Amino acid sequence: MLFEQQSEYFFVCILNKGNYFNHLLNLFLNSTQLQSSRAPSGGWRSPRNKQQCQNQSKTQKNEVEAEDQEKEIKEMAPRASCQTMCPAQELWNRESQNRLHCFEVVPGTESFRKPKGDPLRAVKEYSRPAAGKDVTKPSYLRPPDVLLKTVCYLIDEIAGSTSLHPWTEVYSFVFDRLRSVKQDMIIQRLSGKDCVAILELTVRFHIYASYRLCGEPLRIFDPRINDTHLQEYLNWLFDCYKTGTGPYPNQEEFQTLGLLYNLGSSPATQDVLELPERLRQTPSLKLALAINQAFLEGNHVHLLRLVQKLDFLQTCALHRHLVTCRRHLLLIYSHGYHSRNCRFPLDRLAQLLSLEPSLTAELCQVYGIEVNQHNQVLFSKSAFTEPEQGELDCKLYHSIVSEKQRGLTVKSIIHGCT
Amino acid sequence: MAHITINQYLQQINQAIENHEGSFCAELLSFKHPHVANPRLQLASPEEKCQQILEPPYDEMVAAHLCTYAVANHDFVEAYKFQTLVVSFLRAFQSHKEENALPVMSAVTLDLRIFANNAEQQLQKKGKGQPGEMLEKAAEQLMSCFRVCASDRAGIDDSKKWGMMFLSNQLFKIYFKQINKLHLCKPLIRAIDSSNLKNEYSPAQKVTYKYYVGRKAMFDSDFKTEELLSFAFDRCHRSSQKNKRMILIYLLPVKMLLFQGHMPTHQLLRKYDLIQFADVTKAVEGNLLLLNEALSKHETFFIRCGIFLILEKLKIITYRNLFKKYLLLKTHQLPLDAFLVALRMMQVEDVDIDEVQCLLANLIYMGHIKGYISHQHQKLVVSKQNPFPPLSSVS
């Protein structure tokens, strides 16, 4: 057979020629399509009925190829057989090394010298990939249905718990365990609907966290780290939407959240603009695009008005841009109203900024803008100054987000019921 | 060429190699050359023949090339795989001191990119494989060739550095297919900018290079974009209508934004089949309604080209022109209501006095209007001299 000749030939070459033929052999052997397609193709073997064989074998070839490819993918991806949230081996290890998290121990044993691990509460932790570590052992990998159950547990019983405190600790735990779920997904090369369900929950969690933990000290919560991971999850999710067969009923919700979170970003805007018409015309995406456009035009009065129409989680997504919006508004007003006799009513400004008047006065102070005792703002372009590092506490000005939370529980928010 | 035997073909390649005829050798390995139509060169296993006549590593390289076009008719995915082998051999002997390897490299890498493109399309149609996967692999191959060229230490006449711009252009063509790959252009641009051959490349290569770098600058909101795209447009050969049109698509919005006095003539737009810009051009003079209509009418085209966002930036300019045109009154104190009326006439929905103030404040902040707003009197008070500075003077 042709292929056997070929591989023999290359094998001989390796013995004779050394390094770059190794590279070549790898290329050759890894392109398994080459293997499967050379064999049946009529044109190679019988030059006489070349055309006939080619036509016939072309369809055969395509079928064989398709089967081969599917087999390849299933064979290449490691199998997962762990049916618990935490592999038994890991639970045993961490228990004996006293490395269990307090959320993972049998209640009542926390103060023991070696707390007992609760198999119903222990969750596989994230571990850095390292040389020599075999991450593909089936008993260590959780299949998609177990992964989904794990994520739901993390959301319902940990993130959504009303008794576990402080929430920074809850966040750290859930963040880490979700990362491990992501690892399992990557190793198994999950795609499509399996991935989407898990990613959607994860994205909602990170978006909510970006608002909830705003203002916490850096050593406890770093918004940049949360952001890095959130962007990765978003990109992966959008990839799944693009390449999968669907349908994805939540796509509208998540494209909206993605755009609001990345407000003003050209790549994010371009991505949304390139979505199919029927998605772009949905109410939430239209609203998000309008908000995005207002942001790009610098029309923050219009923007803050539109924000009132967003739901709680959407406002969480947008929340980190509020500082920029309000600052810009104060800046352009400092220029636009700059005159000796400027007397701009504080109440009016408060309305425009979607803030209480007292908070508006505080915000003006932070930016060096004078407010007189008659509650009038004296805008002046020379007065406007950037606040000192740490002087502006975003949390103080959160009412626009917090007032939308009303009776919503964390659990329902992350499950998408806003 | 279409009738020579395999032996004759191989002899020709051998001669070309021995006589250092880089360009001829390149032709014999390129898919644009008539030899690809020759059925006598489509052998089942060309390796033996090649080994008989050619020295390594040319024997495997030519063998891989012959395999490529034997399957090219059926399957670009296959063709791509074989072409990859050709390129990897090429890289191997690039590290030797081989002059005239550059024309071969150019021909072979061009074919690689084209096959990768076609293979992508074929896979997409069948619904297989990850989008962008083939192009990503091709880009990796090209990038390693680029590195070999960039690090070449030979003297300027023999230097492989002459291949850098060609390879960059090939890589740009791949990267520009996906927005999130654009940052990969940076190291290429840096390498070429710091090389002393920067201005010595052929005009054709320079035009392509400046076109892509100009587009990247546009994406980064870098004002250099006008200079780069203008260069590309001016130097682009008169007969390359299609290329000139492509450059214009990006040059026009940039010029409209930066030099609003220089609107394209209707003649120019017709000549290059860019009538989509006609309404936009007219609208920017102050007709907000027309602008919104024009942007929405040709939305698909503008989005596909990636210029929709930059055209939306023209809105601010349009507001400014609208206000200036509409309010050429003798007084320098203009009631805010008048602006509101102007906007309502342009069918701008649900805009109120607060938003008018915000718009005006923005225009003042950006330097398009000299004056201030008086909230107490609900008026815009403009400077007696030059209330609307010429747009080109405002950054």
PDB file of C-alpha atoms in Angstrom, chain A residues 6 9 17 20-21 23-24 27 31 33-34 37-38 44 54 65 69 243 266-267 269-270 273-274 280 293 296-302 305 328 331-333 335-339 341 343-345 348 352, chain B residues 43-44 47 51 56-57 60 67 71 74-75 77-78 81-82 84-85 88-89 91-92 128 130-131 179 219 299 303 306 308-309 312 315-316 350 352-355 357-358 361-362 364-365 372-373 375-376:
ATOM      1  CA  GLN A   6       5.572   6.286   2.401  1.00  0.00           C
ATOM      2  CA  TYR A   9      10.558   5.892   3.268  1.00  0.00           C
ATOM      3  CA  LYS A  17      19.048  12.794   8.058  1.00  0.00           C
ATOM      4  CA  TYR A  20      14.351  18.497  10.505  1.00  0.00           C
ATOM      5  CA  PHE A  21      13.037  15.265   9.143  1.00  0.00           C
ATOM      6  CA  HIS A  23       9.799  17.667  12.291  1.00  0.00           C
ATOM      7  CA  LEU A  24       8.564  16.570   8.923  1.00  0.00           C
ATOM      8  CA  LEU A  27       3.798  16.895  10.440  1.00  0.00           C
ATOM      9  CA  SER A  31      -2.102  14.978   9.591  1.00  0.00           C
ATOM     10  CA  GLN A  33      -6.408  13.088   7.072  1.00  0.00           C
ATOM     11  CA  LEU A  34      -3.524  12.415   4.775  1.00  0.00           C
ATOM     12  CA  SER A  37      -7.587  10.029   2.151  1.00  0.00           C
ATOM     13  CA  ARG A  38      -4.640   8.646   0.266  1.00  0.00           C
ATOM     14  CA  TRP A  44      -3.511   7.073  -7.220  1.00  0.00           C
ATOM     15  CA  GLN A  54     -12.013   9.446  -8.799  1.00  0.00           C
ATOM     16  CA  GLU A  65     -13.044  11.229   6.114  1.00  0.00           C
ATOM     17  CA  GLN A  69     -12.561  12.779  11.888  1.00  0.00           C
ATOM     18  CA  THR A 243     -19.500  27.844  15.669  1.00  0.00           C
ATOM     19  CA  SER A 266     -14.307  49.094  18.960  1.00  0.00           C
ATOM     20  CA  PRO A 267     -13.752  45.328  18.697  1.00  0.00           C
ATOM     21  CA  THR A 269     -18.939  47.000  18.997  1.00  0.00           C
ATOM     22  CA  GLN A 270     -17.790  45.635  15.657  1.00  0.00           C
ATOM     23  CA  LEU A 273     -22.580  44.919  14.492  1.00  0.00           C
ATOM     24  CA  GLU A 274     -21.593  41.796  12.614  1.00  0.00           C
ATOM     25  CA  ARG A 280     -29.339  43.058  16.410  1.00  0.00           C
ATOM     26  CA  GLN A 293     -23.404  54.923  20.693  1.00  0.00           C
ATOM     27  CA  LEU A 296     -18.959  57.049  21.881  1.00  0.00           C
ATOM     28  CA  GLU A 297     -20.602  60.386  21.094  1.00  0.00           C
ATOM     29  CA  GLY A 298     -19.991  61.702  24.583  1.00  0.00           C
ATOM     30  CA  ASN A 299     -23.710  62.223  25.126  1.00  0.00           C
ATOM     31  CA  HIS A 300     -23.775  61.070  28.727  1.00  0.00           C
ATOM     32  CA  VAL A 301     -27.043  62.765  29.565  1.00  0.00           C
ATOM     33  CA  HIS A 302     -28.742  60.527  27.038  1.00  0.00           C
ATOM     34  CA  ARG A 305     -31.247  58.155  30.884  1.00  0.00           C
ATOM     35  CA  HIS A 328     -16.889  63.193  31.326  1.00  0.00           C
ATOM     36  CA  LEU A 331     -15.675  67.805  32.463  1.00  0.00           C
ATOM     37  CA  ILE A 332     -17.613  68.984  29.430  1.00  0.00           C
ATOM     38  CA  TYR A 333     -19.967  70.996  31.604  1.00  0.00           C
ATOM     39  CA  HIS A 335     -16.006  73.808  29.777  1.00  0.00           C
ATOM     40  CA  GLY A 336     -19.452  74.386  28.363  1.00  0.00           C
ATOM     41  CA  TYR A 337     -20.712  76.449  31.272  1.00  0.00           C
ATOM     42  CA  HIS A 338     -17.472  78.174  31.981  1.00  0.00           C
ATOM     43  CA  SER A 339     -18.321  81.763  32.772  1.00  0.00           C
ATOM     44  CA  ASN A 341     -21.757  84.130  36.332  1.00  0.00           C
ATOM     45  CA  ARG A 343     -25.053  79.251  38.444  1.00  0.00           C
ATOM     46  CA  PHE A 344     -26.131  75.770  37.531  1.00  0.00           C
ATOM     47  CA  PRO A 345     -28.816  74.285  39.831  1.00  0.00           C
ATOM     48  CA  ARG A 348     -30.759  69.638  37.933  1.00  0.00           C
ATOM     49  CA  LEU A 352     -28.656  64.351  35.021  1.00  0.00           C
TER      50      LEU A 352
ATOM     51  CA  LEU B  43       2.739  11.511 -10.601  1.00  0.00           C
ATOM     52  CA  ALA B  44       1.604   9.068  -7.956  1.00  0.00           C
ATOM     53  CA  GLU B  47       9.741  11.212  -4.601  1.00  0.00           C
ATOM     54  CA  GLN B  51      15.628  11.976  -5.616  1.00  0.00           C
ATOM     55  CA  PRO B  56      18.429  17.257  -0.937  1.00  0.00           C
ATOM     56  CA  PRO B  57      16.587  19.141   0.367  1.00  0.00           C
ATOM     57  CA  GLU B  60      11.622  16.446  -1.034  1.00  0.00           C
ATOM     58  CA  CYS B  67       1.917  16.239  -4.823  1.00  0.00           C
ATOM     59  CA  VAL B  71      -4.580  16.902  -5.428  1.00  0.00           C
ATOM     60  CA  HIS B  74     -10.047  17.845  -5.549  1.00  0.00           C
ATOM     61  CA  ASP B  75      -9.320  19.330  -2.275  1.00  0.00           C
ATOM     62  CA  VAL B  77      -7.369  21.072   2.466  1.00  0.00           C
ATOM     63  CA  GLU B  78      -5.086  18.402   1.016  1.00  0.00           C
ATOM     64  CA  LYS B  81      -1.170  20.167   3.790  1.00  0.00           C
ATOM     65  CA  PHE B  82       1.293  19.403   1.035  1.00  0.00           C
ATOM     66  CA  THR B  84       2.932  23.182   4.261  1.00  0.00           C
ATOM     67  CA  LEU B  85       5.570  20.551   3.600  1.00  0.00           C
ATOM     68  CA  SER B  88       8.805  23.716   5.942  1.00  0.00           C
ATOM     69  CA  PHE B  89      11.521  22.453   3.640  1.00  0.00           C
ATOM     70  CA  ARG B  91      12.580  27.084   6.013  1.00  0.00           C
ATOM     71  CA  ALA B  92      15.160  24.400   6.509  1.00  0.00           C
ATOM     72  CA  LYS B 128     -16.180  21.214   9.756  1.00  0.00           C
ATOM     73  CA  GLN B 130     -12.712  25.543  13.715  1.00  0.00           C
ATOM     74  CA  PRO B 131     -13.043  28.775  11.753  1.00  0.00           C
ATOM     75  CA  ILE B 179     -10.309  41.919  14.500  1.00  0.00           C
ATOM     76  CA  PHE B 219      -8.317  51.087  14.065  1.00  0.00           C
ATOM     77  CA  GLU B 299     -25.256  49.841   7.008  1.00  0.00           C
ATOM     78  CA  ILE B 303     -20.189  47.320   8.729  1.00  0.00           C
ATOM     79  CA  GLY B 306     -15.400  47.996   9.261  1.00  0.00           C
ATOM     80  CA  PHE B 308     -19.420  52.069  10.273  1.00  0.00           C
ATOM     81  CA  LEU B 309     -18.066  53.203  13.621  1.00  0.00           C
ATOM     82  CA  GLU B 312     -20.779  57.556  13.072  1.00  0.00           C
ATOM     83  CA  LYS B 315     -22.344  62.950  13.684  1.00  0.00           C
ATOM     84  CA  ILE B 316     -20.578  65.450  15.910  1.00  0.00           C
ATOM     85  CA  ASP B 350     -36.973  62.296  22.087  1.00  0.00           C
ATOM     86  CA  ASP B 352     -34.931  67.626  25.116  1.00  0.00           C
ATOM     87  CA  ILE B 353     -33.276  70.748  26.438  1.00  0.00           C
ATOM     88  CA  ASP B 354     -30.984  68.785  28.733  1.00  0.00           C
ATOM     89  CA  GLU B 355     -29.580  66.827  25.845  1.00  0.00           C
ATOM     90  CA  GLN B 357     -27.113  71.423  26.542  1.00  0.00           C
ATOM     91  CA  CYS B 358     -25.012  68.281  26.700  1.00  0.00           C
ATOM     92  CA  ALA B 361     -21.197  71.503  26.038  1.00  0.00           C
ATOM     93  CA  ASN B 362     -19.477  68.702  24.127  1.00  0.00           C
ATOM     94  CA  ILE B 364     -17.537  73.645  23.234  1.00  0.00           C
ATOM     95  CA  TYR B 365     -15.248  71.203  25.018  1.00  0.00           C
ATOM     96  CA  TYR B 372     -20.456  79.234  26.808  1.00  0.00           C
ATOM     97  CA  ILE B 373     -23.933  78.224  27.861  1.00  0.00           C
ATOM     98  CA  HIS B 375     -28.251  78.206  32.201  1.00  0.00           C
ATOM     99  CA  GLN B 376     -30.008  81.165  33.795  1.00  0.00           C
TER     100      GLN B 376
END
